[in-house]
Coordinates of C-alpha atoms and ligand atoms in Angstrom, one line a residue:
M1 CA 0.0 0.0 -0.1
T2 CA 1.5 3.2 -0.8
N3 CA 2.4 5.9 2.2
V4 CA 0.0 8.5 2.7
S5 CA 2.5 11.3 3.4
I6 CA -0.3 14.5 4.2
I7 CA -3.3 13.8 5.8
V8 CA -6.4 16.3 4.7
L9 CA -9.1 16.8 7.4
D10 CA -12.2 17.6 5.5
F11 CA -14.4 20.1 7.5
G12 CA -16.6 20.8 3.9
S13 CA -15.1 23.6 2.0
Q14 CA -16.0 23.1 -2.0
Y15 CA -12.1 23.2 -2.3
T16 CA -11.1 20.8 -0.2
Q17 CA -10.5 18.3 -3.2
L18 CA -8.4 20.9 -4.7
I19 CA -5.6 20.8 -1.8
A20 CA -5.6 17.2 -2.4
R21 CA -5.1 17.8 -6.1
R22 CA -2.3 20.7 -5.8
L23 CA -0.6 17.8 -3.8
R24 CA -1.0 15.0 -6.4
E25 CA 0.6 17.7 -8.7
D26 CA 3.4 17.6 -6.8
Q27 CA 3.5 14.0 -6.6
I28 CA 2.8 14.0 -3.2
Y29 CA 0.6 11.4 -1.7
C30 CA -2.5 12.5 0.6
E31 CA -5.8 11.0 1.9
I32 CA -9.0 13.2 2.3
L33 CA -10.4 12.2 5.6
P34 CA -13.5 13.7 7.5
Y35 CA -12.8 16.1 10.3
H36 CA -13.6 14.1 13.1
T37 CA -11.2 10.7 12.5
K38 CA -10.0 9.9 15.8
V39 CA -6.2 10.7 16.4
E40 CA -5.4 7.0 16.2
D41 CA -7.2 6.1 13.3
I42 CA -4.7 9.3 11.3
K43 CA -1.5 7.8 13.2
A44 CA -2.5 4.6 11.6
K45 CA -1.7 5.8 8.3
N46 CA 1.6 7.1 9.5
P47 CA 1.2 10.7 7.5
K48 CA 4.3 13.4 8.1
G49 CA 1.9 16.0 8.3
V50 CA -1.8 17.4 8.4
I51 CA -3.8 19.9 7.1
L52 CA -7.0 21.4 8.6
S53 CA -9.2 22.5 5.3
G54 CA -11.5 25.2 5.1
G55 CA -15.0 24.7 5.7
P56 CA -19.0 26.4 5.8
S57 CA -19.3 26.9 9.5
S58 CA -18.1 29.0 12.3
V59 CA -16.0 28.2 14.9
Y60 CA -18.7 29.9 17.7
N61 CA -21.5 28.0 16.2
K62 CA -23.2 25.6 18.7
D63 CA -22.3 22.1 16.6
A64 CA -18.6 24.0 15.6
Y65 CA -16.8 21.2 13.7
E66 CA -14.1 20.3 16.1
V67 CA -10.7 18.2 15.7
D68 CA -9.7 15.9 17.7
Q69 CA -7.0 17.4 20.2
G70 CA -5.0 14.4 20.0
V71 CA -3.9 15.7 16.1
Y72 CA -1.8 18.4 17.5
E73 CA 0.2 16.2 19.9
M74 CA 1.1 14.0 17.1
G75 CA 4.9 15.6 16.6
I76 CA 4.2 16.1 12.9
P77 CA 2.9 19.7 11.3
V78 CA -0.1 21.0 11.1
L79 CA -1.3 23.6 8.6
G80 CA -4.8 25.2 9.0
I81 CA -6.6 26.9 6.2
C82 CA -9.2 29.4 6.7
Y83 CA -11.4 27.6 9.2
G84 CA -8.9 25.4 9.6
M85 CA -7.2 28.6 10.4
Q86 CA -10.1 29.9 12.8
R87 CA -9.8 26.2 14.2
I88 CA -6.2 26.6 14.9
A89 CA -6.8 30.2 16.8
V90 CA -9.6 28.8 19.2
D91 CA -7.6 25.2 20.3
F92 CA -4.8 26.9 21.1
G93 CA -6.2 29.9 23.2
G94 CA -6.8 33.0 20.6
S95 CA -9.5 34.5 19.3
V96 CA -12.5 34.5 16.3
I97 CA -14.6 37.4 15.5
R98 CA -18.0 36.9 14.0
S99 CA -17.9 39.9 10.9
D100 CA -21.2 40.9 9.3
H101 CA -18.3 41.9 6.4
H102 CA -17.6 38.9 4.0
E103 CA -14.1 39.3 2.2
Y104 CA -14.7 37.1 -0.8
G105 CA -12.2 38.1 -3.1
K106 CA -8.6 38.9 -4.5
A107 CA -6.0 40.2 -1.6
E108 CA -2.2 41.1 -2.0
L109 CA 0.0 39.0 0.5
N110 CA 2.3 40.5 2.3
I111 CA 5.3 38.7 3.8
N112 CA 6.8 39.6 7.2
N113 CA 10.6 39.3 7.0
Y114 CA 10.2 38.8 3.6
E115 CA 14.4 40.2 3.0
T116 CA 15.9 38.7 5.9
N117 CA 13.7 35.6 7.8
A118 CA 10.8 34.2 6.0
S119 CA 8.8 31.8 7.5
K120 CA 9.8 28.1 5.4
L121 CA 6.2 28.3 4.3
F122 CA 7.1 30.9 1.8
A123 CA 10.2 29.8 0.1
D124 CA 11.0 30.6 -3.2
C125 CA 7.5 33.0 -3.2
D126 CA 7.5 36.4 -4.5
N127 CA 6.2 39.2 -2.1
E128 CA 2.9 41.1 -2.9
R129 CA 1.2 38.5 -4.6
I130 CA -2.6 37.9 -5.1
V131 CA -3.7 35.6 -2.9
W132 CA -7.7 34.6 -2.7
M133 CA -9.8 35.5 0.4
S134 CA -12.9 33.3 1.1
H135 CA -14.2 34.1 4.8
S136 CA -17.0 35.9 6.7
D137 CA -14.9 35.0 10.9
R138 CA -11.5 36.3 11.6
V139 CA -9.1 35.9 14.1
D140 CA -8.9 38.8 16.3
E141 CA -6.2 37.6 19.1
I142 CA -3.6 35.0 17.7
P143 CA -2.8 32.4 20.3
A144 CA 0.8 33.0 22.8
G145 CA 3.4 31.5 20.9
F146 CA 2.0 32.2 17.3
E147 CA 3.8 35.0 15.2
V148 CA 2.2 36.8 12.2
I149 CA 4.3 35.6 9.0
A150 CA 2.3 37.8 6.3
T151 CA -0.4 40.2 6.0
S152 CA -2.9 41.8 3.6
A153 CA -4.7 45.1 3.6
N154 CA -7.9 43.9 5.2
S155 CA -6.7 41.1 7.5
P156 CA -3.6 41.5 10.0
F157 CA -3.6 37.9 10.6
A158 CA -3.2 36.2 6.8
A159 CA -0.7 34.1 8.3
I160 CA 0.3 33.4 11.1
A161 CA 2.8 30.0 13.0
N162 CA 3.7 28.5 16.1
E163 CA 7.4 26.9 14.4
E164 CA 8.4 25.3 17.5
K165 CA 5.0 23.7 17.7
N166 CA 5.1 23.5 14.2
V167 CA 2.0 24.9 13.2
Y168 CA 1.0 27.0 10.7
A169 CA -2.3 28.9 9.5
M170 CA -3.8 31.0 6.4
Q171 CA -6.9 32.6 6.5
F172 CA -6.8 33.2 2.5
H173 CA -6.8 30.0 0.1
P174 CA -4.1 28.8 -0.8
E175 CA -5.1 25.9 -3.3
V176 CA -7.5 27.9 -5.8
Q177 CA -6.5 28.7 -9.2
H178 CA -6.4 32.8 -8.3
S179 CA -4.1 32.2 -5.3
E180 CA -0.2 32.8 -6.8
E181 CA 2.2 30.7 -5.8
G182 CA -0.5 29.2 -3.9
Y183 CA 0.6 25.6 -5.3
L184 CA 4.1 26.6 -3.6
M185 CA 3.0 27.5 0.0
L186 CA 1.4 24.0 -0.6
R187 CA 4.5 22.7 -1.5
N188 CA 6.6 24.3 0.6
F189 CA 4.7 23.3 3.7
A190 CA 4.5 19.0 2.3
K191 CA 8.4 19.3 1.3
K192 CA 10.3 21.8 3.6
I193 CA 8.1 21.8 7.0
C194 CA 7.0 18.1 6.6
G195 CA 9.9 16.3 5.2
V196 CA 8.2 14.5 2.4
D197 CA 10.4 13.2 -0.4
E198 CA 8.7 10.4 -1.9
K199 CA 7.5 10.6 -5.6
W200 CA 3.9 9.0 -6.0
K201 CA 2.9 8.9 -9.8
M202 CA -0.6 8.3 -10.7
E203 CA 0.2 4.5 -11.7
H204 CA 0.0 4.3 -7.6
F205 CA -3.5 5.7 -7.4
L206 CA -4.3 3.3 -10.3
K207 CA -2.8 0.4 -8.7
E208 CA -4.9 1.4 -5.4
Q209 CA -8.1 1.6 -6.9
I210 CA -8.1 -2.0 -8.9
R211 CA -6.9 -3.5 -5.6
I212 CA -10.1 -1.7 -3.7
I213 CA -12.3 -3.0 -6.7
K214 CA -10.9 -6.5 -6.3
E215 CA -11.4 -6.5 -2.3
K216 CA -14.9 -4.8 -3.0
V217 CA -16.6 -7.0 -5.8
G218 CA -14.9 -10.4 -5.3
D219 CA -16.8 -13.0 -7.7
G220 CA -19.9 -10.6 -8.1
K221 CA -20.2 -9.0 -11.5
V222 CA -20.7 -5.1 -12.1
L223 CA -22.5 -3.7 -15.0
C224 CA -20.1 -0.2 -16.2
G225 CA -22.3 2.2 -17.8
L226 CA -20.4 3.5 -21.1
S227 CA -21.0 6.9 -22.5
G228 CA -17.9 6.4 -25.1
G229 CA -16.4 9.1 -23.4
V230 CA -13.2 9.1 -21.7
D231 CA -14.2 9.4 -18.2
S232 CA -16.7 5.6 -18.3
S233 CA -14.0 4.7 -20.6
V234 CA -11.4 4.6 -17.9
V235 CA -13.3 3.2 -15.1
A236 CA -14.4 0.5 -17.6
A237 CA -10.7 -0.5 -18.5
M238 CA -10.0 0.0 -14.8
L239 CA -12.2 -2.8 -13.8
Y240 CA -11.4 -4.9 -16.9
E241 CA -7.9 -4.9 -15.2
A242 CA -9.6 -5.7 -12.0
I243 CA -12.0 -8.3 -12.2
G244 CA -11.8 -9.5 -16.2
D245 CA -14.9 -10.9 -17.8
Q246 CA -16.6 -9.7 -14.5
L247 CA -17.4 -6.7 -15.8
I248 CA -20.5 -6.2 -17.9
P249 CA -20.3 -3.3 -19.6
V250 CA -23.4 -1.5 -21.1
F251 CA -23.5 1.4 -23.9
V252 CA -27.1 2.9 -23.5
D253 CA -28.4 4.3 -26.9
N254 CA -30.9 6.7 -25.3
G255 CA -31.7 8.5 -28.9
L256 CA -30.2 11.7 -27.2
L257 CA -26.5 11.1 -29.1
R258 CA -24.6 13.0 -31.4
K259 CA -24.8 12.0 -35.4
G260 CA -22.9 8.5 -35.6
E261 CA -22.2 8.7 -32.1
R262 CA -23.6 4.7 -31.6
E263 CA -21.5 3.4 -35.0
Q264 CA -18.3 5.2 -33.3
V265 CA -19.2 4.1 -29.6
E266 CA -19.5 0.5 -30.9
Q267 CA -16.2 0.5 -33.4
I268 CA -13.7 2.1 -30.8
F269 CA -14.9 -0.4 -27.9
K270 CA -14.3 -3.0 -30.1
V271 CA -11.0 -2.5 -30.5
N272 CA -10.3 -1.1 -27.3
L273 CA -12.1 -3.0 -24.7
K274 CA -11.6 -6.5 -23.9
A275 CA -14.7 -7.2 -22.5
P276 CA -17.7 -7.7 -24.9
L277 CA -20.2 -4.3 -25.3
V278 CA -23.9 -4.9 -25.0
V279 CA -26.3 -2.0 -26.8
A280 CA -29.4 -1.3 -25.1
D281 CA -31.7 -0.1 -27.6
A282 CA -33.8 2.4 -25.8
A283 CA -34.1 5.9 -27.8
D284 CA -38.4 5.4 -27.2
L285 CA -38.3 4.9 -23.9
F286 CA -36.3 7.9 -23.3
L287 CA -38.1 10.1 -25.7
G288 CA -41.5 8.7 -24.5
R289 CA -40.4 9.8 -21.3
L290 CA -39.1 13.4 -22.1
A291 CA -42.1 14.0 -24.0
G292 CA -43.3 17.4 -23.4
I293 CA -41.0 18.5 -20.5
S294 CA -39.2 21.7 -20.9
D295 CA -38.2 22.4 -17.1
P296 CA -33.8 21.2 -17.3
E297 CA -33.5 19.3 -13.5
Q298 CA -36.7 17.5 -14.6
K299 CA -35.2 16.5 -18.1
R300 CA -31.8 16.1 -15.7
K301 CA -34.2 13.8 -13.4
I302 CA -35.9 11.9 -15.9
I303 CA -32.8 10.5 -17.5
G304 CA -31.3 9.6 -14.7
H305 CA -33.8 7.7 -13.5
T306 CA -34.2 5.8 -16.9
F307 CA -30.9 5.2 -17.2
I308 CA -30.9 3.5 -14.3
E309 CA -33.9 1.7 -15.4
V310 CA -32.5 0.1 -18.3
F311 CA -29.5 -0.8 -16.3
E312 CA -31.4 -2.6 -13.9
Q313 CA -33.2 -4.3 -17.2
E314 CA -30.6 -5.5 -18.5
A315 CA -28.7 -6.1 -15.2
K316 CA -31.4 -8.8 -14.9
K317 CA -30.1 -10.7 -17.9
H318 CA -27.0 -11.6 -16.2
D319 CA -26.6 -13.7 -13.0
G320 CA -25.2 -12.1 -9.8
I321 CA -24.7 -8.2 -10.9
K322 CA -25.2 -6.1 -7.3
F323 CA -23.2 -3.4 -8.6
L324 CA -23.3 -0.5 -10.9
A325 CA -20.1 1.6 -12.1
Q326 CA -20.2 5.2 -13.2
G327 CA -17.1 7.5 -14.4
T328 CA -18.4 10.3 -11.7
L329 CA -15.6 12.9 -11.5
Y330 CA -15.4 15.4 -8.8
P331 CA -16.7 18.9 -10.6
D332 CA -19.7 15.9 -10.9
V333 CA -20.1 15.6 -7.4
I334 CA -19.5 19.3 -5.8
E335 CA -21.8 20.7 -8.3
S336 CA -24.9 18.1 -7.5
I337 CA -24.3 17.8 -4.0
S338 CA -24.7 20.3 -1.5
V339 CA -21.8 19.9 0.6
N340 CA -22.7 20.0 4.6
G341 CA -25.6 22.5 4.2
P342 CA -25.2 26.2 2.6
S343 CA -23.9 25.2 -0.9
E344 CA -26.1 25.3 -3.4
V345 CA -26.8 23.0 -5.9
I346 CA -25.5 23.8 -9.5
K347 CA -27.1 21.6 -12.0
S348 CA -28.1 17.8 -11.2
H349 CA -25.3 15.7 -13.2
H350 CA -27.1 12.9 -13.9
N351 CA -24.7 10.4 -12.3
V352 CA -24.9 12.3 -8.8
G353 CA -27.9 14.0 -8.1
G354 CA -30.1 11.9 -10.8
L355 CA -29.7 8.7 -9.5
P356 CA -33.2 7.4 -7.9
D357 CA -33.4 6.0 -4.2
W358 CA -35.1 2.9 -5.3
M359 CA -32.0 2.1 -7.2
D360 CA -30.7 -2.0 -6.1
F361 CA -27.3 -1.2 -7.3
E362 CA -24.0 -0.6 -5.3
L363 CA -22.3 2.3 -6.2
I364 CA -18.6 1.4 -8.0
E365 CA -17.0 5.4 -8.4
P366 CA -12.9 4.8 -8.6
L367 CA -12.7 8.1 -10.3
R368 CA -14.8 10.7 -7.8
E369 CA -12.0 12.1 -6.3
L370 CA -10.3 13.0 -9.5
F371 CA -10.7 16.0 -12.5
K372 CA -10.4 15.7 -15.6
D373 CA -7.5 15.9 -16.6
E374 CA -6.1 13.5 -14.0
V375 CA -8.6 10.9 -15.4
R376 CA -6.6 11.5 -18.4
K377 CA -3.5 10.5 -17.1
I378 CA -5.1 7.4 -15.8
G379 CA -6.0 6.4 -19.2
L380 CA -2.6 6.6 -20.7
E381 CA -0.9 4.9 -18.1
L382 CA -3.9 2.3 -18.9
G383 CA -2.7 2.0 -22.6
L384 CA -5.8 3.7 -24.0
P385 CA -5.3 5.5 -27.4
E386 CA -5.4 8.9 -27.5
S387 CA -8.1 9.2 -29.3
M388 CA -10.4 7.6 -27.0
I389 CA -8.8 10.1 -24.2
N390 CA -8.6 13.4 -25.6
R391 CA -12.5 13.3 -27.0
H392 CA -14.5 16.2 -25.7
P393 CA -16.5 15.6 -22.6
F394 CA -20.1 14.7 -23.8
P395 CA -22.7 14.6 -21.0
G396 CA -24.9 11.8 -19.8
P397 CA -27.9 13.7 -20.3
G398 CA -26.9 14.2 -24.2
L399 CA -28.3 16.4 -26.7
A400 CA -31.6 16.7 -24.1
I401 CA -30.0 19.5 -22.3
R402 CA -28.8 21.6 -25.8
I403 CA -32.2 22.0 -26.7
M404 CA -34.4 24.5 -24.9
G405 CA -37.4 23.4 -23.6
D406 CA -39.3 20.3 -24.4
V407 CA -37.1 17.0 -26.9
N408 CA -38.8 16.2 -29.5
Q409 CA -37.4 14.2 -32.7
A410 CA -37.8 16.3 -35.4
D411 CA -35.3 19.0 -33.4
L412 CA -33.1 16.8 -32.1
D413 CA -32.6 15.7 -36.3
L414 CA -31.9 19.3 -36.8
L415 CA -29.4 19.9 -34.0
R416 CA -27.3 16.7 -34.9
E417 CA -26.8 17.9 -38.5
A418 CA -25.4 21.4 -37.3
D419 CA -23.5 19.9 -34.5
V420 CA -21.6 17.5 -37.1
I421 CA -20.9 20.3 -39.7
M422 CA -19.3 22.7 -37.2
L423 CA -17.1 19.3 -35.4
D424 CA -16.5 18.9 -38.9
E425 CA -15.0 22.8 -39.3
L426 CA -13.6 22.7 -35.5
K427 CA -11.0 19.1 -36.5
A428 CA -10.4 21.0 -39.9
S429 CA -8.9 24.1 -38.7
G430 CA -6.9 21.9 -35.5
Y431 CA -9.0 23.6 -33.0
Y432 CA -11.1 20.6 -31.5
T433 CA -7.7 19.2 -29.7
R434 CA -7.1 22.8 -28.5
T435 CA -10.2 23.4 -26.8
W436 CA -11.9 21.4 -24.0
Q437 CA -15.8 21.4 -25.7
A438 CA -17.2 22.2 -28.7
F439 CA -20.9 22.3 -29.3
T440 CA -24.0 23.7 -30.8
V441 CA -27.3 24.6 -28.6
L442 CA -31.0 24.8 -30.3
L443 CA -32.2 28.1 -29.3
N444 CA -35.9 28.3 -28.8
V445 CA -36.2 31.1 -31.1
K446 CA -37.6 31.9 -33.9
S447 CA -36.1 34.5 -36.5
V448 CA -36.8 35.9 -39.5
G449 CA -34.6 35.5 -42.5
V450 CA -34.3 35.8 -46.4
M451 CA -32.9 33.0 -48.9
G452 CA -32.9 34.0 -52.4
D453 CA -36.0 36.2 -52.3
N454 CA -38.1 33.8 -49.9
R455 CA -38.6 35.2 -46.4
T456 CA -37.7 32.7 -44.1
Y457 CA -38.8 32.4 -40.1
D458 CA -36.4 29.7 -38.8
N459 CA -34.7 28.3 -35.9
T460 CA -31.7 29.6 -34.4
V461 CA -28.7 27.5 -33.2
C462 CA -25.9 28.8 -31.3
V463 CA -22.2 27.9 -31.3
R464 CA -20.7 27.1 -27.9
V465 CA -16.8 26.2 -27.9
V466 CA -15.2 26.6 -24.6
E467 CA -11.1 26.4 -23.1
A468 CA -10.9 24.7 -19.2
V469 CA -8.5 22.9 -17.5
D470 CA -11.1 20.6 -15.7
G471 CA -14.8 22.2 -16.5
M472 CA -14.7 24.0 -12.9
T473 CA -14.2 27.3 -14.7
A474 CA -14.1 28.1 -18.3
T475 CA -13.7 30.5 -21.1
F476 CA -15.2 31.0 -24.4
A477 CA -12.6 30.3 -27.2
H478 CA -11.8 33.3 -29.3
L479 CA -12.2 31.2 -32.6
P480 CA -10.7 32.9 -35.3
H481 CA -13.5 35.1 -37.0
D482 CA -13.0 33.3 -40.8
L483 CA -13.6 29.8 -39.1
L484 CA -16.9 30.8 -37.1
E485 CA -18.4 32.0 -40.5
R486 CA -17.5 29.1 -42.3
I487 CA -19.0 27.0 -39.6
S488 CA -22.2 29.9 -39.9
R489 CA -22.0 29.6 -43.9
R490 CA -22.3 25.7 -43.9
I491 CA -25.1 25.9 -41.4
I492 CA -27.3 27.6 -43.0
N493 CA -26.8 26.3 -45.8
E494 CA -27.0 22.7 -45.1
V495 CA -29.2 22.5 -42.7
D496 CA -33.1 23.2 -43.5
G497 CA -34.8 25.0 -40.9
I498 CA -31.9 27.2 -39.6
N499 CA -31.7 30.4 -40.8
R500 CA -29.6 32.1 -37.7
V501 CA -26.0 31.1 -36.1
V502 CA -24.8 32.7 -33.1
Y503 CA -21.4 32.3 -30.7
D504 CA -21.8 32.2 -27.0
I505 CA -19.4 34.4 -25.7
S506 CA -19.8 33.9 -21.9
S507 CA -17.1 31.8 -19.6
K508 CA -18.1 29.9 -16.6
P509 CA -19.2 31.7 -14.0
P510 CA -21.0 33.1 -14.3
A511 CA -22.4 31.0 -17.4
T512 CA -22.0 27.2 -16.9
I513 CA -20.3 25.2 -20.2
E514 CA -24.1 23.4 -20.8
W515 CA -27.0 25.7 -21.1
E516 CA -29.4 23.7 -19.0
Ligands
XMP1 P1 -21.6 22.6 -16.2 O1 -22.8 22.7 -17.6 O2 -21.7 22.3 -15.4 O3 -20.7 21.1 -17.1 O4 -20.3 24.3 -16.7 C1 -19.4 20.8 -16.5 C2 -18.8 19.7 -17.7 O5 -19.6 18.7 -17.0 C3 -20.5 18.0 -18.3 N1 -21.7 17.4 -17.9 C4 -22.1 16.6 -17.7 N2 -21.4 15.5 -17.5 N3 -23.4 13.9 -16.5 C5 -22.0 14.1 -17.3 O6 -22.0 12.9 -17.6 C6 -24.4 15.4 -16.5 O7 -25.0 15.5 -16.2 C7 -23.3 16.7 -17.1 N4 -23.3 17.7 -17.0 C8 -23.1 18.7 -17.2 C9 -20.2 19.3 -19.1 O8 -20.6 18.7 -20.7 C10 -18.8 19.8 -19.0 O9 -18.0 19.3 -19.6

């Protein structure tokens, strides 16, 4: 088993996984455990350091999340971030005040004694870099034995430390991308303060997950829902490594696929996956259920439930299927589930928020803690071809969330034609591989046009092409105007029923990537 270098205790922040991700990027292995984990269980993993994450609650709440005080006596360094800092301040005898004023956004970090004797936490960091604050409570009085190691205009205690006890704390979030050099501070904590020197690689994660799957599944069978996208393909390949023929891969033709997609997926899997692919024909079932439904969340829920129904019907054809495997990723989880209350459900990603209570399967989701770029690395590790790994993501609910309003066969056909033209042009221009995702959306908007000498009153299609690293944030792609023009001209000329094409120039946030 891999040695755990750093334990992250999770107090419920949306960013907890980003801490783990930053450390993994530096080949430092860490595990996330719930904040209430007993010190004996932490010791059993023999870590070299502990990080207390941020969290939405207040240290003065009646049911405030507490840490086992033994964590501070383990003799290994501790770093608190945001709520983690406030926890440390109170646990060591300082105080925290509630503030009505929420400090959210950028702040310039001033490192104390930058020229002479800065804390090891800031080794190799530039001074006056931007960090990201997101808090309302703040430390009012630092505990005895602690000193201030960095400040910002609004935070006299932006970072504090008791170097003798090896306890460090930051008010800001070093793990988010907006914190310049935040990754360096986490690296300094792990390497320079905790003395981590092992080199952890994605292949260790893969081996560990394969071991866990084997142990969990025993001699049972696993049905794996495949979409043809990279996530579920990687899960299927992992499962095949772990349990061989006990894997039943199922691809559902839900009638919401892009043009030629079913044939492409069948072909890809024939060549690259050793287990024989089951294709379930369920287009009529899905389209029947979606008829007349226009609310986006309702559409997502219906699709999620229908997927499970189809999987259960398939499972009945095989003996002993107890498990359903899915390629759920961390961003699906964080946007679908309200963690500890106050965070909002953005949209129910069908494989998380869309699952029904009555489902009989036990879930296997080996990628649940990862981001897509990390999954792509695992795919390469598993020997999957680049063409499979670099496919753009395609959401489980498919074209249903790209048709505004209710979904019907005629609109699906129209959208498919526009979509394939756009993808064609994007691939020919080389922009497909340079972008995260590209698709067309059928807006429920008709407008007047003139074709030849005739008036038209037809549909509008929106082209959406975005750049992203992990899908959590995205910017619209700055495509050359002549490429946009070609896409627009071809769609309008070649697809009967579309007379206007627009380009989506919004980023995420505040928009999302998909329209529904
Ligand atoms: P949003 O629209 O939330 O999308 O900004 C972020 C990424 O997730 C994909 N997406 C989904 N993937 N099931 C999936 O498997 C879903 O229900 C789902 N909804 C969105 C989306 O295509 C983008 O890549």
